[in-house]
XYZ file of C-alpha atoms in Angstrom:
466
model
C 15.982 -4.858 71.201
C 15.451 -6.872 68.049
C 12.437 -8.281 69.066
C 10.974 -5.111 70.458
C 11.526 -3.850 67.093
C 10.096 -6.295 65.167
C 6.891 -6.131 66.943
C 6.663 -2.552 66.924
C 6.818 -3.009 63.171
C 4.036 -5.634 63.147
C 1.984 -3.420 65.074
C 2.354 -0.436 62.934
C 1.388 -2.321 59.582
C -1.803 -3.610 61.691
C -2.531 -0.459 62.823
C -2.401 0.995 58.858
C -5.922 -0.805 58.188
C -8.991 0.371 58.905
C -12.764 -1.183 59.327
C -14.474 2.202 59.382
C -17.583 2.109 57.623
C -16.486 5.665 55.721
C -13.543 4.314 54.036
C -14.906 3.170 50.874
C -13.555 2.002 47.661
C -13.704 3.753 43.935
C -14.036 2.173 40.563
C -13.023 3.241 37.124
C -16.281 2.429 35.991
C -19.605 1.969 37.433
C -20.743 -0.600 34.689
C -19.007 -3.143 32.871
C -21.079 -3.305 29.594
C -19.826 -5.674 26.924
C -20.393 -5.750 23.461
C -22.595 -8.147 22.100
C -20.863 -11.637 21.845
C -21.343 -14.767 19.726
C -22.322 -17.731 21.967
C -19.406 -20.404 22.800
C -16.950 -17.612 21.349
C -15.050 -16.012 24.344
C -15.011 -12.117 24.495
C -12.241 -9.466 24.367
C -10.922 -8.193 28.143
C -12.315 -5.443 29.754
C -10.589 -3.647 32.724
C -11.757 -2.919 36.092
C -9.609 -0.575 38.448
C -10.229 -0.448 41.719
C -8.797 2.468 43.811
C -8.427 2.689 47.578
C -8.373 6.672 48.310
C -8.198 6.745 51.752
C -5.085 7.348 54.040
C -5.407 3.967 55.484
C -5.751 0.376 54.277
C -8.658 -1.476 53.599
C -9.066 -5.284 53.657
C -11.698 -7.133 51.001
C -12.790 -9.835 53.075
C -14.026 -11.460 49.699
C -14.813 -10.548 46.265
C -17.135 -12.765 44.356
C -19.099 -13.118 41.443
C -22.776 -13.126 42.330
C -23.768 -16.513 39.903
C -20.483 -17.622 40.244
C -19.373 -19.365 36.970
C -23.189 -20.102 35.681
C -23.227 -16.700 34.090
C -20.309 -16.886 31.755
C -18.152 -14.405 33.388
C -14.869 -14.892 35.055
C -12.416 -12.593 36.814
C -8.453 -12.084 36.896
C -7.989 -10.331 40.431
C -4.294 -9.039 40.443
C -3.202 -11.817 38.621
C -5.263 -14.554 40.384
C -8.011 -16.106 38.369
C -11.476 -17.429 39.205
C -15.248 -16.156 40.574
C -14.365 -15.599 44.282
C -11.352 -14.537 46.105
C -10.795 -13.983 49.836
C -8.831 -12.060 52.236
C -7.241 -9.204 50.043
C -5.536 -6.199 51.651
C -5.576 -2.749 49.629
C -3.081 -0.140 51.554
C -3.955 3.263 51.230
C -3.246 5.190 48.012
C -3.114 1.898 46.101
C -4.866 -0.017 43.535
C -5.614 -3.300 41.728
C -6.510 -4.547 38.491
C -9.664 -6.805 37.845
C -9.815 -8.121 34.376
C -13.174 -9.555 33.189
C -13.785 -12.038 30.144
C -17.011 -13.801 29.455
C -18.117 -16.555 27.487
C -21.502 -16.973 26.747
C -23.690 -20.558 26.371
C -25.752 -21.301 23.275
C -28.938 -19.176 23.892
C -31.310 -21.087 21.226
C -32.555 -18.103 20.500
C -32.413 -15.833 17.312
C -32.237 -12.962 18.997
C -29.477 -11.508 21.109
C -30.485 -12.416 24.841
C -29.140 -9.963 27.606
C -26.944 -11.961 30.253
C -26.348 -9.989 33.801
C -23.683 -10.389 36.661
C -22.301 -8.389 39.233
C -18.832 -8.124 41.024
C -19.546 -7.841 44.659
C -16.600 -6.222 46.957
C -17.268 -6.921 50.704
C -14.669 -5.222 52.567
C -13.857 -5.970 56.319
C -16.030 -2.909 57.494
C -19.041 -4.974 56.158
C -19.232 -2.345 53.179
C -20.281 -3.779 49.868
C -19.836 -2.591 46.404
C -21.404 -3.772 43.453
C -20.314 -3.471 39.637
C -22.985 -4.619 37.504
C -21.812 -6.610 34.435
C -23.745 -7.291 31.187
C -23.496 -8.615 27.821
C -25.728 -9.718 25.173
C -25.215 -13.310 23.546
C -25.724 -13.824 20.394
C -26.044 -17.297 18.683
C -24.387 -18.037 15.170
C -24.143 -20.706 12.705
C -20.350 -21.356 12.767
C -18.252 -22.408 9.707
C -14.869 -23.791 9.211
C -13.622 -23.226 5.704
C -17.022 -24.105 4.222
C -17.219 -25.631 0.661
C -20.574 -25.000 -1.124
C -20.863 -28.132 -3.771
C -24.558 -27.513 -4.085
C -27.119 -25.169 -4.422
C -27.705 -23.374 -1.128
C -29.253 -20.532 0.902
C -27.849 -18.641 3.956
C -30.992 -17.224 5.927
C -31.220 -14.193 7.911
C -32.417 -16.755 11.264
C -28.658 -16.419 12.672
C -25.553 -14.452 11.547
C -22.817 -16.737 10.199
C -19.189 -16.689 11.914
C -16.943 -18.075 9.017
C -13.255 -18.605 9.641
C -10.830 -19.287 6.459
C -12.272 -19.310 3.155
C -16.020 -19.772 2.125
C -15.642 -21.700 -1.320
C -18.563 -21.974 -4.082
C -17.655 -24.547 -6.445
C -18.029 -24.005 -10.012
C -21.822 -24.407 -11.342
C -23.162 -23.816 -8.114
C -25.100 -21.043 -6.817
C -25.015 -19.560 -2.974
C -28.145 -17.415 -1.838
C -27.933 -14.618 0.876
C -31.362 -14.090 1.632
C -32.518 -10.968 2.522
C -31.140 -9.731 5.945
C -28.713 -12.519 6.255
C -25.558 -11.359 8.153
C -22.214 -13.026 7.426
C -19.021 -12.011 10.143
C -15.922 -13.022 9.012
C -12.860 -14.118 11.038
C -9.362 -12.462 10.154
C -8.754 -15.283 7.972
C -12.339 -15.229 6.516
C -13.071 -14.919 2.986
C -15.193 -15.725 -0.022
C -13.792 -17.339 -3.007
C -16.578 -17.536 -5.694
C -16.121 -19.990 -8.366
C -19.718 -20.452 -9.396
C -22.449 -17.596 -8.300
C -23.335 -15.421 -5.618
C -26.751 -14.242 -5.346
C -27.585 -12.010 -2.968
C -30.812 -9.722 -3.041
C -31.246 -7.207 -0.107
C -34.200 -5.468 -1.983
C -36.599 -6.093 1.241
C -33.444 -6.207 4.133
C -29.765 -4.906 3.700
C -27.440 -8.094 3.731
C -24.324 -7.937 5.914
C -20.592 -8.999 5.254
C -17.870 -7.469 7.668
C -15.430 -8.773 10.286
C -16.409 -10.712 13.156
C -14.979 -8.082 15.848
C -18.043 -6.795 18.029
C -15.775 -5.058 20.192
C -14.179 -1.621 20.281
C -10.456 -0.665 20.046
C -11.169 2.393 22.231
C -14.082 3.600 23.755
C -15.122 5.720 20.816
C -13.653 3.333 18.095
C -15.410 -0.011 17.397
C -13.538 -2.541 15.202
C -16.103 -2.369 12.804
C -15.031 1.221 11.854
C -11.420 0.016 11.066
C -10.282 -1.692 7.579
C -8.096 -4.879 7.500
C -10.885 -7.196 9.952
C -11.289 -9.896 6.974
C -10.013 -10.754 3.732
C -12.630 -10.142 1.249
C -14.693 -11.535 -2.085
C -13.070 -13.194 -5.055
C -15.035 -13.710 -7.888
C -12.589 -16.402 -10.218
C -12.538 -16.757 -13.743
C -15.012 -19.449 -13.999
C -17.885 -17.033 -11.701
C -20.659 -15.648 -13.632
C -23.954 -13.899 -13.267
C -23.108 -12.560 -9.558
C -26.076 -10.295 -8.419
C -25.373 -8.316 -5.287
C -28.637 -5.896 -4.333
C -28.574 -3.847 -1.064
C -25.313 -5.390 0.157
C -23.178 -3.773 2.783
C -19.157 -4.773 2.413
C -16.805 -3.164 4.610
C -13.786 -3.483 7.062
C -11.965 -6.044 4.588
C -8.425 -6.117 3.379
C -10.329 -5.476 0.024
C -14.092 -5.645 -1.320
C -14.402 -7.142 -4.605
C -11.743 -8.708 -7.134
C -13.572 -9.510 -9.972
C -11.142 -11.587 -12.601
C -12.813 -11.982 -16.030
C -11.849 -14.499 -18.732
C -13.961 -11.941 -21.418
C -16.960 -9.485 -21.627
C -19.358 -12.585 -23.226
C -20.995 -13.549 -19.833
C -21.854 -11.164 -16.977
C -19.509 -11.087 -14.238
C -21.343 -8.951 -11.809
C -24.305 -6.799 -11.554
C -23.786 -4.621 -8.062
C -26.749 -2.542 -7.307
C -27.612 -0.194 -4.629
C -24.820 -1.367 -2.676
C -21.844 -0.826 -0.616
C -18.158 -1.114 -0.285
C -16.537 1.052 2.566
C -13.139 1.177 4.321
C -10.768 -1.879 3.195
C -7.097 -2.232 3.424
C -6.549 -2.302 -0.275
C -8.883 -1.856 -3.514
C -12.806 -1.481 -3.186
C -13.893 -3.027 -6.432
C -11.205 -4.492 -8.768
C -12.482 -5.287 -12.419
C -10.343 -6.950 -14.717
C -11.273 -7.995 -18.164
C -14.887 -8.798 -17.698
C -18.287 -7.184 -17.814
C -20.071 -5.538 -15.007
C -22.955 -3.357 -14.250
C -22.366 -1.250 -11.115
C -25.530 1.273 -10.275
C -26.852 3.115 -7.226
C -23.834 1.894 -5.292
C -21.413 3.664 -2.546
C -17.456 2.454 -2.939
C -15.832 4.810 -0.676
C -12.549 5.083 1.715
C -9.898 2.575 0.223
C -6.367 2.574 1.110
C -5.930 1.450 -2.808
C -7.725 2.489 -5.284
C -11.822 2.345 -4.798
C -12.621 1.623 -8.262
C -9.891 -0.051 -10.641
C -10.617 -1.262 -14.195
C -8.316 -3.311 -16.703
C -10.355 -3.888 -20.151
C -13.194 -5.595 -20.469
C -16.769 -3.578 -20.150
C -18.670 -1.824 -17.699
C -21.250 0.709 -16.992
C -21.248 3.170 -13.734
C -24.676 4.844 -13.154
C -25.544 6.931 -10.141
C -22.526 5.950 -7.913
C -20.691 7.688 -5.217
C -17.052 6.815 -5.454
C -15.138 8.765 -2.909
C -11.785 8.411 -1.634
C -11.329 9.791 2.134
C -9.335 6.898 3.458
C -8.072 8.015 6.695
C -5.525 5.559 7.441
C -2.725 6.266 5.308
C -1.194 9.261 3.146
C -0.229 7.223 0.551
C -3.879 6.020 -0.305
C -4.876 4.952 -3.928
C -7.223 7.241 -6.105
C -11.099 7.153 -6.220
C -10.826 5.814 -10.060
C -8.157 4.238 -12.388
C -8.768 2.667 -15.234
C -6.566 1.339 -18.317
C -6.367 -1.462 -20.874
C -3.251 -3.117 -19.647
C -1.258 -3.455 -16.836
C 2.135 -2.574 -18.926
C 3.600 -0.915 -21.798
C 2.547 -3.942 -23.742
C 0.116 -6.182 -21.286
C -2.896 -5.438 -23.207
C -6.692 -6.253 -22.502
C -9.196 -4.180 -24.818
C -11.093 -1.625 -22.707
C -14.359 -2.021 -24.929
C -16.484 -0.203 -22.801
C -16.188 2.092 -19.634
C -19.495 4.332 -19.274
C -19.675 6.125 -16.009
C -23.289 8.552 -15.960
C -24.430 10.699 -13.165
C -22.042 9.443 -10.874
C -19.409 11.284 -8.158
C -15.994 10.401 -8.383
C -13.795 12.354 -5.861
C -11.319 12.360 -2.972
C -8.872 14.328 -1.008
C -6.409 14.472 -3.649
C -6.789 17.272 -6.294
C -6.764 14.515 -8.832
C -8.489 11.491 -8.334
C -9.341 10.342 -12.004
C -6.554 8.469 -13.879
C -6.845 6.765 -17.117
C -3.759 5.459 -18.751
C -3.968 3.589 -21.980
C -0.836 1.279 -22.894
C 1.253 2.100 -25.319
C 3.099 0.613 -28.337
C -0.077 -1.252 -29.185
C -1.551 -0.823 -32.437
C -5.324 -0.022 -32.810
C -5.486 -0.087 -28.663
C -8.762 -0.143 -27.516
C -9.591 2.535 -24.857
C -13.220 3.494 -24.918
C -14.655 5.373 -22.183
C -17.389 8.432 -21.505
C -18.061 10.140 -18.436
C -21.512 12.253 -18.772
C -23.245 14.381 -16.182
C -20.383 13.908 -13.405
C -18.991 15.481 -10.470
C -15.390 14.765 -10.963
C -12.117 15.514 -8.809
C -10.136 16.454 -11.699
C -8.870 19.065 -13.982
C -10.981 19.866 -16.940
C -9.088 17.238 -19.632
C -7.385 18.838 -22.569
C -6.877 15.338 -24.094
C -9.828 13.012 -24.855
C -12.110 15.924 -24.427
C -14.987 14.432 -26.525
C -14.907 11.613 -23.616
C -16.547 14.226 -21.128
C -19.799 15.357 -21.559
C -21.434 17.714 -19.305
C -18.993 17.251 -16.566
C -18.492 19.452 -13.582
C -14.744 19.716 -12.199
C -13.663 20.623 -8.880
C -10.483 20.353 -7.471
C -10.772 21.971 -4.252
C -11.772 19.916 -1.004
C -15.029 18.104 -1.703
C -15.603 17.110 1.613
C -18.556 19.776 1.901
C -20.493 17.975 -0.637
C -21.258 15.202 1.849
C -23.229 15.018 5.171
C -20.463 13.986 7.752
C -16.778 13.604 6.889
C -15.716 12.727 10.632
C -12.080 12.218 10.261
C -12.211 12.051 14.595
C -14.085 9.463 15.158
C -14.121 7.797 11.434
C -17.846 8.175 10.741
C -18.692 8.922 7.424
C -22.292 9.607 5.886
C -22.012 10.463 1.804
C -25.618 11.574 1.548
C -25.154 14.763 0.114
C -25.093 18.204 2.200
C -27.536 21.046 1.529
C -25.232 22.918 -0.091
C -23.721 20.162 -2.509
C -22.697 21.192 -5.887
C -24.040 17.706 -6.974
C -27.608 18.222 -6.471
C -29.949 18.943 -9.440
C -27.023 18.195 -11.606
C -28.241 14.541 -12.843
C -29.635 13.640 -16.366
C -33.360 13.322 -17.211
C -32.622 10.163 -19.371
C -35.626 8.064 -18.993
C -33.959 4.576 -19.207
C -31.700 5.581 -16.269
C -34.737 6.813 -14.348
C -36.422 3.514 -14.989
C -33.814 1.691 -13.958
C -33.248 3.573 -10.749
C -36.206 5.370 -9.941
C -34.964 5.873 -6.491
C -31.620 6.185 -4.564
C -29.654 3.559 -2.704
C -31.867 4.121 0.651
C -35.292 4.017 -1.523
C -35.589 7.615 -1.829
C -37.404 8.462 -4.712
C -35.515 10.491 -7.491
C -37.551 13.503 -8.932
C -37.446 13.687 -12.581
C -37.029 17.699 -12.293
C -34.105 17.713 -9.905
C -32.076 14.761 -9.979
C -28.627 14.690 -7.948
C -25.633 13.125 -8.746
C -24.327 9.957 -7.055
C -26.180 7.334 -4.949
C -28.037 9.561 -2.459
C -30.707 11.925 -3.573
C -30.906 14.793 -0.961
């Protein structure tokens, strides 16, 4: 009796599998399309679900990568690693996981190269399913905690992938050529004790995190903050010049640590700091000129100033950080860090700028107390400010607009679902036509950040002309 029962069970199991060619598989994706990956650096993992939606089981004679290991793709099929798998049973209504990774070899080319392969699922019935795989491989200059000890230029030929701090020694200039691209790992940063010269007048210079993939299908890591550290300009650093530079996705943007206003610390022209986990631009006891620039969406303050001498012209400073309710403000400035920790604010001139955000008040100026004759000099001229009309320091606000209601309507796109932000002005923005006709400012910034000419008869506030 026992022998007969076992035979019946075995026969029943065999008969649950079919070789009917109409019994096919289905898949969660038709194509596995990786984001660009740096050569020699492994990719993130993509997942493919394999479904048997038939009542009967099917046997997979084999699952294989067409090009084997030569393309750089590799598989994990239900916990087994390899490029070829044989004799797999998949019961009716069941599924299995297929995980795919890729490591691209050096391409010996400055441009990304498309690499293709395919996974072939061959059933016992002879039916084949093919899932194409594709990835762009990009060669890069890979640097581990580099120290710049002599004047050096990073070119636009290949992107730079930087692990750890990039240190520029005192008295040394690091030049970023137009179009240079610096990708920083999570521990990557710039510590500049010398001079950083990045003139992207002819082609934007990019500084960002090194994650080229997506957290979700709609959300690239590049739209997240805290992907790398940021830029520090130390006390010995001077004469830093950044024009048409896009800095985003860091723990912070630029920290400029000064030792007085006698030497220019930073010129920041037609550039962007966006979506960082701390302060966007932090200026302490130094001298800097900020013009035609966008500083936006920071968990900390977008701009914070403690003492020093600064000029902001045609800037868009906007605090719409989506990641935290307890975000900082668009602008905070002071002449100290405590009741008696005093640093003279010799000058803070803000002209033709937009300073705004989600809160009803995004502009905070805090003078130190208990310091006799403390210097706290600031002036807003022709600005759109997200704050109430002041009752103190009235003479420091000249021809300004005040708006404490929702200012998102002033901008082209504030998409909090997909985390897409475009701070060009909307057609109905109240910032349109409210700029100054001051010839000196126009001569410094005849075009907006994107190169659009400013019409002297109708000048818009902020770094973008409608």
